[in-house]
Amino acid sequence: MPDAQATSHPAEHDPVLADTGRRTFVALGIGALGACYAGLIGYPVYQYLATPARKAAAQGMVTQAVLDGADQLPPGSSLMFKFGTTPAMLIHHTDGTWVALGAVCTHLACTVSYEPEQSRIYCACHGGVYDPKTGNNVAGPPPKPLTRYNVEVQDGRILVTKA
Ligand code: FES
């Protein structure tokens, strides 16, 4: 019959070894908790910081928007749509021409709107005015024209592509 003393772990009987084992265990536990805490704090911060770069990359890959049924848009009216993640507008002018423009004001990025009765694109934030045919900034604080897109009228849909 084997001796019970011979099969037991040495740390069970040596207070120094037992203490070292507890310290190691506590140190590992604290390290694991620290890693979890860092992950809980760091991941949302990483997501917050990475989102604009990810959005910009995704937006850069978008080259067209297909607007099914938009060819039925009555003259003198507009349709808001998204070019990737960016608001944009399609305008069907009364002379039969089509124009697609970004709908983000170049001043401080408010969304602009088409006002056919005034024959203008207007930004209500600070009174910016754009030409609805060219997207050029014509009054108020906007420093640059609106983004202009190419428009192709196809059978049953409108294809909008980067200019
Ligand atoms: S954000 Fe459009 S005029 Fe200021």
mmCIF file of C-alpha atoms and ligand atoms in Angstrom:
data_model
loop_
_atom_site.group_PDB
_atom_site.id
_atom_site.type_symbol
_atom_site.label_atom_id
_atom_site.label_comp_id
_atom_site.label_asym_id
_atom_site.label_seq_id
_atom_site.Cartn_x
_atom_site.Cartn_y
_atom_site.Cartn_z
ATOM 1 C CA MET A 1 0.000 0.000 0.000
ATOM 2 C CA PRO A 2 1.497 3.364 -1.094
ATOM 3 C CA ASP A 3 2.251 5.965 1.466
ATOM 4 C CA ALA A 4 -0.361 8.810 1.460
ATOM 5 C CA GLN A 5 2.393 11.270 2.283
ATOM 6 C CA ALA A 6 4.312 10.344 -0.868
ATOM 7 C CA THR A 7 1.400 11.060 -3.291
ATOM 8 C CA SER A 8 0.303 14.407 -1.848
ATOM 9 C CA HIS A 9 1.420 17.741 -3.368
ATOM 10 C CA PRO A 10 4.417 19.317 -1.631
ATOM 11 C CA ALA A 11 2.663 22.703 -1.369
ATOM 12 C CA GLU A 12 0.011 21.211 0.922
ATOM 13 C CA HIS A 13 2.580 20.742 3.633
ATOM 14 C CA ASP A 14 5.050 23.551 2.909
ATOM 15 C CA PRO A 15 3.623 26.973 3.956
ATOM 16 C CA VAL A 16 6.093 28.834 1.716
ATOM 17 C CA LEU A 17 5.068 26.881 -1.398
ATOM 18 C CA ALA A 18 1.365 27.200 -0.503
ATOM 19 C CA ASP A 19 1.717 30.986 -0.093
ATOM 20 C CA THR A 20 3.503 31.293 -3.465
ATOM 21 C CA GLY A 21 0.677 29.395 -5.132
ATOM 22 C CA ARG A 22 -1.960 31.712 -3.648
ATOM 23 C CA ARG A 23 0.003 34.792 -4.706
ATOM 24 C CA THR A 24 0.329 33.487 -8.243
ATOM 25 C CA PHE A 25 -3.383 32.709 -8.336
ATOM 26 C CA VAL A 26 -4.338 36.179 -7.056
ATOM 27 C CA ALA A 27 -1.902 37.856 -9.470
ATOM 28 C CA LEU A 28 -3.362 35.923 -12.411
ATOM 29 C CA GLY A 29 -6.891 36.780 -11.290
ATOM 30 C CA ILE A 30 -6.079 40.481 -11.026
ATOM 31 C CA GLY A 31 -4.372 40.376 -14.410
ATOM 32 C CA ALA A 32 -7.399 38.719 -15.976
ATOM 33 C CA LEU A 33 -9.770 41.269 -14.410
ATOM 34 C CA GLY A 34 -7.530 44.094 -15.655
ATOM 35 C CA ALA A 35 -7.566 42.687 -19.176
ATOM 36 C CA CYS A 36 -11.368 42.403 -19.093
ATOM 37 C CA TYR A 37 -11.705 45.959 -17.779
ATOM 38 C CA ALA A 38 -9.344 47.305 -20.458
ATOM 39 C CA GLY A 39 -11.397 45.492 -23.109
ATOM 40 C CA LEU A 40 -14.670 46.867 -21.749
ATOM 41 C CA ILE A 41 -13.346 50.428 -21.833
ATOM 42 C CA GLY A 42 -11.106 50.166 -24.883
ATOM 43 C CA TYR A 43 -13.467 48.517 -27.374
ATOM 44 C CA PRO A 44 -16.145 51.247 -27.329
ATOM 45 C CA VAL A 45 -13.434 53.915 -27.538
ATOM 46 C CA TYR A 46 -11.893 52.074 -30.506
ATOM 47 C CA GLN A 47 -15.314 51.813 -32.188
ATOM 48 C CA TYR A 48 -15.967 55.512 -31.630
ATOM 49 C CA LEU A 49 -12.632 56.559 -33.097
ATOM 50 C CA ALA A 50 -12.679 54.105 -36.009
ATOM 51 C CA THR A 51 -16.236 54.878 -37.212
ATOM 52 C CA PRO A 52 -15.489 58.096 -39.197
ATOM 53 C CA ALA A 53 -12.585 56.434 -40.978
ATOM 54 C CA ARG A 54 -14.699 53.370 -41.733
ATOM 55 C CA LYS A 55 -17.565 55.543 -43.011
ATOM 56 C CA ALA A 56 -15.203 57.525 -45.221
ATOM 57 C CA ALA A 57 -13.738 54.339 -46.657
ATOM 58 C CA ALA A 58 -17.212 52.897 -47.284
ATOM 59 C CA GLN A 59 -18.380 56.138 -48.872
ATOM 60 C CA GLY A 60 -15.323 56.201 -51.129
ATOM 61 C CA MET A 61 -16.221 52.781 -52.507
ATOM 62 C CA VAL A 62 -19.725 53.874 -53.519
ATOM 63 C CA THR A 63 -19.764 54.835 -57.181
ATOM 64 C CA GLN A 64 -23.450 54.873 -58.072
ATOM 65 C CA ALA A 65 -27.010 54.964 -56.833
ATOM 66 C CA VAL A 66 -29.880 53.378 -58.725
ATOM 67 C CA LEU A 67 -33.246 55.058 -58.209
ATOM 68 C CA ASP A 68 -35.930 52.690 -59.448
ATOM 69 C CA GLY A 69 -39.067 54.451 -60.672
ATOM 70 C CA ALA A 70 -37.534 57.902 -60.238
ATOM 71 C CA ASP A 71 -37.974 58.624 -63.952
ATOM 72 C CA GLN A 72 -41.641 59.243 -63.056
ATOM 73 C CA LEU A 73 -40.711 62.209 -60.852
ATOM 74 C CA PRO A 74 -42.890 65.147 -62.001
ATOM 75 C CA PRO A 75 -41.082 68.151 -63.494
ATOM 76 C CA GLY A 76 -40.520 70.870 -60.916
ATOM 77 C CA SER A 77 -40.027 68.464 -58.042
ATOM 78 C CA SER A 78 -37.201 66.707 -56.259
ATOM 79 C CA LEU A 79 -36.426 63.432 -54.592
ATOM 80 C CA MET A 80 -34.107 62.988 -51.629
ATOM 81 C CA PHE A 81 -31.961 59.843 -51.665
ATOM 82 C CA LYS A 82 -28.721 58.556 -50.212
ATOM 83 C CA PHE A 83 -25.558 58.287 -52.260
ATOM 84 C CA GLY A 84 -23.877 55.685 -50.082
ATOM 85 C CA THR A 85 -24.391 57.238 -46.667
ATOM 86 C CA THR A 86 -24.537 60.834 -47.896
ATOM 87 C CA PRO A 87 -27.846 62.663 -48.394
ATOM 88 C CA ALA A 88 -28.388 63.755 -51.981
ATOM 89 C CA MET A 89 -31.202 65.087 -54.116
ATOM 90 C CA LEU A 90 -32.463 64.447 -57.601
ATOM 91 C CA ILE A 91 -34.188 67.410 -59.244
ATOM 92 C CA HIS A 92 -36.380 67.151 -62.312
ATOM 93 C CA HIS A 93 -36.517 70.678 -63.675
ATOM 94 C CA THR A 94 -39.516 72.030 -65.580
ATOM 95 C CA ASP A 95 -37.424 72.267 -68.753
ATOM 96 C CA GLY A 96 -37.030 68.471 -68.612
ATOM 97 C CA THR A 97 -33.417 68.397 -67.407
ATOM 98 C CA TRP A 98 -32.271 66.273 -64.502
ATOM 99 C CA VAL A 99 -29.739 67.282 -61.869
ATOM 100 C CA ALA A 100 -28.384 65.283 -58.943
ATOM 101 C CA LEU A 101 -26.594 67.156 -56.181
ATOM 102 C CA GLY A 102 -25.282 66.406 -52.750
ATOM 103 C CA ALA A 103 -27.715 67.645 -50.124
ATOM 104 C CA VAL A 104 -25.083 68.432 -47.510
ATOM 105 C CA CYS A 105 -24.408 72.141 -47.109
ATOM 106 C CA THR A 106 -20.766 73.014 -47.646
ATOM 107 C CA HIS A 107 -20.851 75.481 -44.765
ATOM 108 C CA LEU A 108 -21.525 73.374 -41.671
ATOM 109 C CA ALA A 109 -23.090 70.247 -43.178
ATOM 110 C CA CYS A 110 -26.790 70.875 -42.612
ATOM 111 C CA THR A 111 -29.125 69.138 -45.048
ATOM 112 C CA VAL A 112 -30.356 71.501 -47.759
ATOM 113 C CA SER A 113 -33.715 71.443 -49.506
ATOM 114 C CA TYR A 114 -34.988 72.309 -52.981
ATOM 115 C CA GLU A 115 -37.477 75.176 -53.146
ATOM 116 C CA PRO A 116 -38.927 75.140 -56.682
ATOM 117 C CA GLU A 117 -41.124 78.210 -56.156
ATOM 118 C CA GLN A 118 -37.985 80.218 -55.277
ATOM 119 C CA SER A 119 -35.903 78.379 -57.860
ATOM 120 C CA ARG A 120 -33.195 77.714 -55.311
ATOM 121 C CA ILE A 121 -31.693 75.181 -52.981
ATOM 122 C CA TYR A 122 -31.833 76.555 -49.489
ATOM 123 C CA CYS A 123 -30.019 75.794 -46.266
ATOM 124 C CA ALA A 124 -32.160 76.835 -43.335
ATOM 125 C CA CYS A 125 -29.301 76.684 -40.823
ATOM 126 C CA HIS A 126 -27.651 79.967 -41.821
ATOM 127 C CA GLY A 127 -29.482 81.046 -44.969
ATOM 128 C CA GLY A 128 -27.148 79.492 -47.550
ATOM 129 C CA VAL A 129 -28.457 79.513 -51.125
ATOM 130 C CA TYR A 130 -27.393 77.340 -54.065
ATOM 131 C CA ASP A 131 -28.292 77.335 -57.750
ATOM 132 C CA PRO A 132 -30.553 74.300 -58.382
ATOM 133 C CA LYS A 133 -29.158 73.717 -61.884
ATOM 134 C CA THR A 134 -25.452 73.855 -61.096
ATOM 135 C CA GLY A 135 -25.221 73.461 -57.326
ATOM 136 C CA ASN A 136 -23.096 76.615 -57.188
ATOM 137 C CA ASN A 137 -23.158 78.559 -53.955
ATOM 138 C CA VAL A 138 -24.812 81.916 -54.741
ATOM 139 C CA ALA A 139 -25.604 83.528 -51.375
ATOM 140 C CA GLY A 140 -24.943 83.194 -47.675
ATOM 141 C CA PRO A 141 -22.022 81.550 -45.943
ATOM 142 C CA PRO A 142 -21.466 78.330 -47.981
ATOM 143 C CA PRO A 143 -17.877 78.455 -49.284
ATOM 144 C CA LYS A 144 -18.184 75.865 -52.074
ATOM 145 C CA PRO A 145 -20.743 74.412 -54.500
ATOM 146 C CA LEU A 146 -22.706 71.294 -53.653
ATOM 147 C CA THR A 147 -21.323 67.978 -54.863
ATOM 148 C CA ARG A 148 -22.569 67.333 -58.367
ATOM 149 C CA TYR A 149 -23.354 63.871 -59.755
ATOM 150 C CA ASN A 150 -23.966 62.556 -63.249
ATOM 151 C CA VAL A 151 -27.527 61.565 -64.053
ATOM 152 C CA GLU A 152 -28.542 58.984 -66.608
ATOM 153 C CA VAL A 153 -32.204 58.411 -67.299
ATOM 154 C CA GLN A 154 -32.806 54.786 -68.173
ATOM 155 C CA ASP A 155 -35.946 52.809 -68.814
ATOM 156 C CA GLY A 156 -37.783 52.812 -65.499
ATOM 157 C CA ARG A 157 -34.985 54.149 -63.372
ATOM 158 C CA ILE A 158 -32.400 56.861 -62.842
ATOM 159 C CA LEU A 159 -28.722 56.043 -62.529
ATOM 160 C CA VAL A 160 -26.687 58.537 -60.482
ATOM 161 C CA THR A 161 -22.908 58.282 -60.645
ATOM 162 C CA LYS A 162 -19.942 60.271 -59.388
ATOM 163 C CA ALA A 163 -19.075 63.202 -61.640
HETATM 164 S S1 FES B 1 -24.806 75.015 -42.625
HETATM 165 FE FE1 FES B 1 -25.727 75.684 -44.430
HETATM 166 S S2 FES B 1 -25.487 77.796 -44.396
HETATM 167 FE FE2 FES B 1 -24.524 77.152 -42.589
#
